[in-house]
Short mmCIF file of C-alpha atoms in Angstrom, two decimals:
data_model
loop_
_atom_site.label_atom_id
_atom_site.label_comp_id
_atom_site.label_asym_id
_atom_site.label_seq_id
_atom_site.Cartn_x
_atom_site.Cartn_y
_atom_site.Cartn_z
CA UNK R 30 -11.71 2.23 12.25
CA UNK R 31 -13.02 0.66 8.81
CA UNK R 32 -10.58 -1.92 7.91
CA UNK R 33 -10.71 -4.16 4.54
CA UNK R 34 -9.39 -7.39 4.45
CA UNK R 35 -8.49 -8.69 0.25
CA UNK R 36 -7.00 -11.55 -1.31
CA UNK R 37 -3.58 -11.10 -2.09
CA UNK R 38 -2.86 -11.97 -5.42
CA UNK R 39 -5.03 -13.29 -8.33
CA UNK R 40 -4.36 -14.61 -11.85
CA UNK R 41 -6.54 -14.33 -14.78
CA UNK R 42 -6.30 -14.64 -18.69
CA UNK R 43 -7.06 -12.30 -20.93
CA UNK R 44 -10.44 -12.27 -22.10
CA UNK R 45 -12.03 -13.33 -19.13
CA UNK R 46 -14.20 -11.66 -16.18
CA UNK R 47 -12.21 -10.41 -13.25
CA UNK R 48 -13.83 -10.66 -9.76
CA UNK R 49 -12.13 -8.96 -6.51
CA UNK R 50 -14.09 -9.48 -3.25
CA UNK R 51 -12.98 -6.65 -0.41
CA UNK R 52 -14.43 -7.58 3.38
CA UNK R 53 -15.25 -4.68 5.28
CA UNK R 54 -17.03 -5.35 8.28
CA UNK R 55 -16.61 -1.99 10.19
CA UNK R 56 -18.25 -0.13 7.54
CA UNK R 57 -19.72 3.05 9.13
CA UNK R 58 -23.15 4.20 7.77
CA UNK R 59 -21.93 7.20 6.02
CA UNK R 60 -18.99 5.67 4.16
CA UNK R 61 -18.22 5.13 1.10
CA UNK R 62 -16.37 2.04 -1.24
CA UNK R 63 -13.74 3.01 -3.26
CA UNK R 64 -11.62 0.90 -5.66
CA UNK R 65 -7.92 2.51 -7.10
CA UNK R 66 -5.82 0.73 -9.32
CA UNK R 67 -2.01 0.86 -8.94
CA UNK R 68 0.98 0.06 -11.47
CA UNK R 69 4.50 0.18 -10.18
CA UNK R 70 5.73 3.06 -9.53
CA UNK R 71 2.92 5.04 -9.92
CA UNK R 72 0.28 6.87 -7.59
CA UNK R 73 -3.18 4.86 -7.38
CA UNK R 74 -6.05 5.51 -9.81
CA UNK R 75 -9.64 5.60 -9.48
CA UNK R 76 -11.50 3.03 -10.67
CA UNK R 77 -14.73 2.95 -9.08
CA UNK R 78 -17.27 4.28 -5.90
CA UNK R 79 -20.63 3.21 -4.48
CA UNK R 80 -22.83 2.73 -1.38
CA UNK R 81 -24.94 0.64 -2.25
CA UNK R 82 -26.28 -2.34 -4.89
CA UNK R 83 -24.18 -2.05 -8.03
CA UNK R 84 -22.80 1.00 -9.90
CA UNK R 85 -21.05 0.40 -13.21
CA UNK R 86 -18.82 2.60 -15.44
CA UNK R 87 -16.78 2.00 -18.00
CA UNK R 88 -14.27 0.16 -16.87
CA UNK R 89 -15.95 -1.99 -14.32
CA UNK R 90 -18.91 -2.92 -12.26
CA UNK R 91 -19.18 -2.85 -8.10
CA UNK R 92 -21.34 -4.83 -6.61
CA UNK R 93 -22.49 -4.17 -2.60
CA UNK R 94 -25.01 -6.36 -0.93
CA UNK R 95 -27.36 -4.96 1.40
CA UNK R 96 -25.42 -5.51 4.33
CA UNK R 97 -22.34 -3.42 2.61
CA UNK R 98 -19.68 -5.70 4.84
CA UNK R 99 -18.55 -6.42 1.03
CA UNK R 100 -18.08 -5.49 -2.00
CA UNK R 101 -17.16 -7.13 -5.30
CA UNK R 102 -15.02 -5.24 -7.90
CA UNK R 103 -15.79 -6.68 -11.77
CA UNK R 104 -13.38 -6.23 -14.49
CA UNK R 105 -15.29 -7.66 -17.50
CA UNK R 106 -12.47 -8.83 -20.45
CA UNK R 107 -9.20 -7.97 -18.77
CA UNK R 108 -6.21 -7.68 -21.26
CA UNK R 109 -2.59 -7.70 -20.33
CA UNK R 110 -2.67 -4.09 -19.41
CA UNK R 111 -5.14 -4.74 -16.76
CA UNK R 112 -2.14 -6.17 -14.55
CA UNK R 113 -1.92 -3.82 -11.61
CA UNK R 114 -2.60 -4.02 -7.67
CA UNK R 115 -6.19 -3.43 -7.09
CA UNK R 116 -6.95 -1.52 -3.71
CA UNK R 117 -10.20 -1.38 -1.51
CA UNK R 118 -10.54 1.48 0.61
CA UNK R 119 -13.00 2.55 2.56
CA UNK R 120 -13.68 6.08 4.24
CA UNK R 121 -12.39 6.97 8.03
CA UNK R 122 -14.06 9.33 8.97
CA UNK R 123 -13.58 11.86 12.04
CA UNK R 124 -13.39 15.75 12.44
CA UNK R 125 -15.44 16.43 9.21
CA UNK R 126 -12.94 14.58 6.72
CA UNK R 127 -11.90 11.50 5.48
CA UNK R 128 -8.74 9.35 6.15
CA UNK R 129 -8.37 6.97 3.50
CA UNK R 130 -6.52 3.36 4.74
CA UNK R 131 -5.27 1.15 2.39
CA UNK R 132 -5.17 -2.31 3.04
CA UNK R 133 -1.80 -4.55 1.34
CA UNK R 134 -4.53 -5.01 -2.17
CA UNK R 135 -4.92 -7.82 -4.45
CA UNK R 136 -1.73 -8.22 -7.05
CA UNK R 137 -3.72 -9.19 -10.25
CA UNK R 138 -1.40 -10.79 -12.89
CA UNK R 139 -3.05 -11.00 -16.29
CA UNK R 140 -1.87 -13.43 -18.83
CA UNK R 141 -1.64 -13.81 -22.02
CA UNK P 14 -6.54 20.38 -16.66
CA UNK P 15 -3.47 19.95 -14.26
CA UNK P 16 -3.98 16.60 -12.22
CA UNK P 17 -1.85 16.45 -8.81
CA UNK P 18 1.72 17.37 -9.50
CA UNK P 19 4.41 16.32 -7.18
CA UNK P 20 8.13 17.02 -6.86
CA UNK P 21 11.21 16.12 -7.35
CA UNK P 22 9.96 13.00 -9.11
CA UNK P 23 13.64 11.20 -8.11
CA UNK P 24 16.19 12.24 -4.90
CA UNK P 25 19.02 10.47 -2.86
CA UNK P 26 19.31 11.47 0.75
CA UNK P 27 21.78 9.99 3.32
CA UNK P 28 21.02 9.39 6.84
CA UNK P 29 20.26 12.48 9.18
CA UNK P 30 19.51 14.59 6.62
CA UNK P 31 16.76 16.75 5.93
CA UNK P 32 14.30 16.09 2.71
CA UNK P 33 11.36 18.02 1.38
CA UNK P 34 9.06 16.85 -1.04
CA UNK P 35 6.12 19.55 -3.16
CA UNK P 36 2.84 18.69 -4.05
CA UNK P 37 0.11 21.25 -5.92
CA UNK P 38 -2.92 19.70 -5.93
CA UNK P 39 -5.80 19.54 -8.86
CA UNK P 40 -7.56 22.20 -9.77
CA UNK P 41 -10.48 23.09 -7.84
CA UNK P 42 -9.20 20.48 -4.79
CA UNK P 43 -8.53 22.41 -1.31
CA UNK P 44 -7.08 18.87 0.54
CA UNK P 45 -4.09 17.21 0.63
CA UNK P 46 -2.87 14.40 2.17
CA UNK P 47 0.12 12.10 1.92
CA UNK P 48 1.05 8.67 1.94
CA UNK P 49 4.27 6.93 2.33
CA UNK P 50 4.14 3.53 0.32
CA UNK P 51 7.39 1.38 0.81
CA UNK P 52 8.14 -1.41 -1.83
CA UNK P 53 5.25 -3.95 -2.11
CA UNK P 54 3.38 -2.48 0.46
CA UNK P 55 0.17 -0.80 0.23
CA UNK P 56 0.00 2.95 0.85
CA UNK P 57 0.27 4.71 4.36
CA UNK P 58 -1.56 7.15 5.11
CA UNK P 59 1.21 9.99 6.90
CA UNK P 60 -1.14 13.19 7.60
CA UNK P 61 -4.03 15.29 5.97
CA UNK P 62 -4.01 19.01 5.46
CA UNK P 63 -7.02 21.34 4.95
CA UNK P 64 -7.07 25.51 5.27
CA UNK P 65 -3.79 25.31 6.11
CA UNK P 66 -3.67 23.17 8.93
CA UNK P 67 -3.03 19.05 9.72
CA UNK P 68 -6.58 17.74 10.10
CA UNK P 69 -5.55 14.52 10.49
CA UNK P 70 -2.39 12.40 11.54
CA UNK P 71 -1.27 8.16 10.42
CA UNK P 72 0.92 6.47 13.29
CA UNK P 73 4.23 8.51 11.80
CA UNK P 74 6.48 10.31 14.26
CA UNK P 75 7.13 14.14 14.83
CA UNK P 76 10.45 13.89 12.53
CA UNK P 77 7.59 13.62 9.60
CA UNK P 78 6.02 17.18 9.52
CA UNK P 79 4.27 19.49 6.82
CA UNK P 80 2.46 22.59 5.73
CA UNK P 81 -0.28 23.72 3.50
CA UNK P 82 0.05 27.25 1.85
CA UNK P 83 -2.88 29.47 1.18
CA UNK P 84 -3.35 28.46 -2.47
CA UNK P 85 -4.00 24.54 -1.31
CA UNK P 86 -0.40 23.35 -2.14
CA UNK P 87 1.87 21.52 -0.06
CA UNK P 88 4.90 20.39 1.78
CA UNK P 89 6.57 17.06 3.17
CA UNK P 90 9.18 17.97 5.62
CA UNK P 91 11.44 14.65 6.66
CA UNK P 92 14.13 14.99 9.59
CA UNK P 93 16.56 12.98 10.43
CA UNK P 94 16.61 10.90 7.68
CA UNK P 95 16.36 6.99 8.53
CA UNK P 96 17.29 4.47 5.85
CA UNK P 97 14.01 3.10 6.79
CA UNK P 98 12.30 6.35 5.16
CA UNK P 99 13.58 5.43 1.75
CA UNK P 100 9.88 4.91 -0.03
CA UNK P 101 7.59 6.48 -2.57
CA UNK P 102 5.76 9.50 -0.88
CA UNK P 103 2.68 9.82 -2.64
CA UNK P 104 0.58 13.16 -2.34
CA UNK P 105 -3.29 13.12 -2.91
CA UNK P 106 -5.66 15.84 -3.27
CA UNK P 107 -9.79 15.98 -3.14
CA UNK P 108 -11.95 18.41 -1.79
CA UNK P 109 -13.50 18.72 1.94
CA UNK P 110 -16.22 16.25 3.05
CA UNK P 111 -19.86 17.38 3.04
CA UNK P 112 -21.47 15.57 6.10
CA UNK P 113 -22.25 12.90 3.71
CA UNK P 114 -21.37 11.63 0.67
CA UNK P 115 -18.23 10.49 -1.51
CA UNK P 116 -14.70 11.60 -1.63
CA UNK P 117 -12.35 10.81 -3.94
CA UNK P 118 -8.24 11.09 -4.12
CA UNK P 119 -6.48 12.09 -7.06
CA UNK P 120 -3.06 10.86 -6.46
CA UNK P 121 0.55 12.28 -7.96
CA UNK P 122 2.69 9.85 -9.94
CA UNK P 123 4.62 10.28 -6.44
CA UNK P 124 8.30 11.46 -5.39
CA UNK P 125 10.65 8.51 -4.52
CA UNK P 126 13.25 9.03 -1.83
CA UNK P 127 15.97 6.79 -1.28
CA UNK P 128 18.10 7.01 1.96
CA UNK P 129 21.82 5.52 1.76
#
């Protein structure tokens, strides 16, 4: 069972780079690492997905070293609005679908 | 395009009662799971449903139980209500796993159940 392990909380100020390491030792061949972003009282939202190296889109970059027990989510210029809880999850995988565990995420607090 | 629509959005239960919660999933999705996420927690995963059956199951007892119809959507059944249940029940849809490759939830804005 794939487990991730993140900080808890984080500060930043607006303007500057983001970085949000995710441990994930257990990480089966075939997975998957997926980043969701969640304001209160909402449901989580996708941010970003790779395997392997670094992906980017438009809202961030992920970065996944060759050994994949890691992953680094990058939120270039965060802005108030940015403030969320930022989840790593990686794939479970058994009887031809996925089981998606979410660890407690990192509380990002963005200020002004 | 319809994203994952859950309902009701708000409902107060008391103890020992009976609760179920809707979700129709996103277009072109055929799985559904659900989550139960209590107040500063993360997300926990309660069971997965896929051609109309539970595929997979969290660490949740029986009194948490559910369905799938035939076009994809689905049902949270809660029994005997706990004041422990009170949480925001998030559903999720994405479609089936090939034997490799990526998967990714769409989640509802969630239906939050408070027990008194």
């Amino acid at each position: 069972l794939a487990k991730t392990t993140q900080p808890i909380s984080m500060d930043s100020y607006e303007g500057q780079e983001v970085n949000i390491t995710c441990s994930h030792n257990n990480i089966a061949t075939n997975d998957y690492i997926t980043w969701y972003q969640q304001f209160p009282s909402q449901g989580p939202r996708f941010i970003i997905q790779g395997y392997k190296t670094k992906v980017t889109n438009e809202v961030a970059s992920l970065f996944i070293p060759a050994d994949r027990k890691s992953s680094t989510l990058s939120l270039p210029r965060v802005s108030l609005s940015d403030t969320a809880v930022y989840y790593c999850l990686v794939g479970d995988k058994a009887s031809g679908t996925y089981k998606y565990i979410f660890g407690t995420g990192t509380r990002l607090k963005v200020l002004a | 395009d319809a994203g994952v629509t859950q309902s009701p959005t708000h409902l107060i239960k008391t103890r020992g009662q009976q609760v179920t919660l809707r979700c129709s999933p996103k277009s072109g999705h055929d799985t559904v799971s659900w989550y139960q996420q209590a107040l500063g927690q993360g997300p926990q995963f309660i069971f997965q449903y896929y051609e109309e059956e539970e595929r997979q199951r969290g660490n949740f007892p029986d009194r948490f139980s559910g369905h799938q119809f035939p076009n994809y959507s689905s049902e949270l059944n809660v029994n005997a209500l706990l004041l422990g249940d009170s949480a925001l029940y998030l559903c999720a849809s994405s479609t089936r796993m090939k034997s490799s490759g990526a998967n990714v939830l769409t989640f509802g804005a969630g239906s939050r159940l408070t027990v008194l």
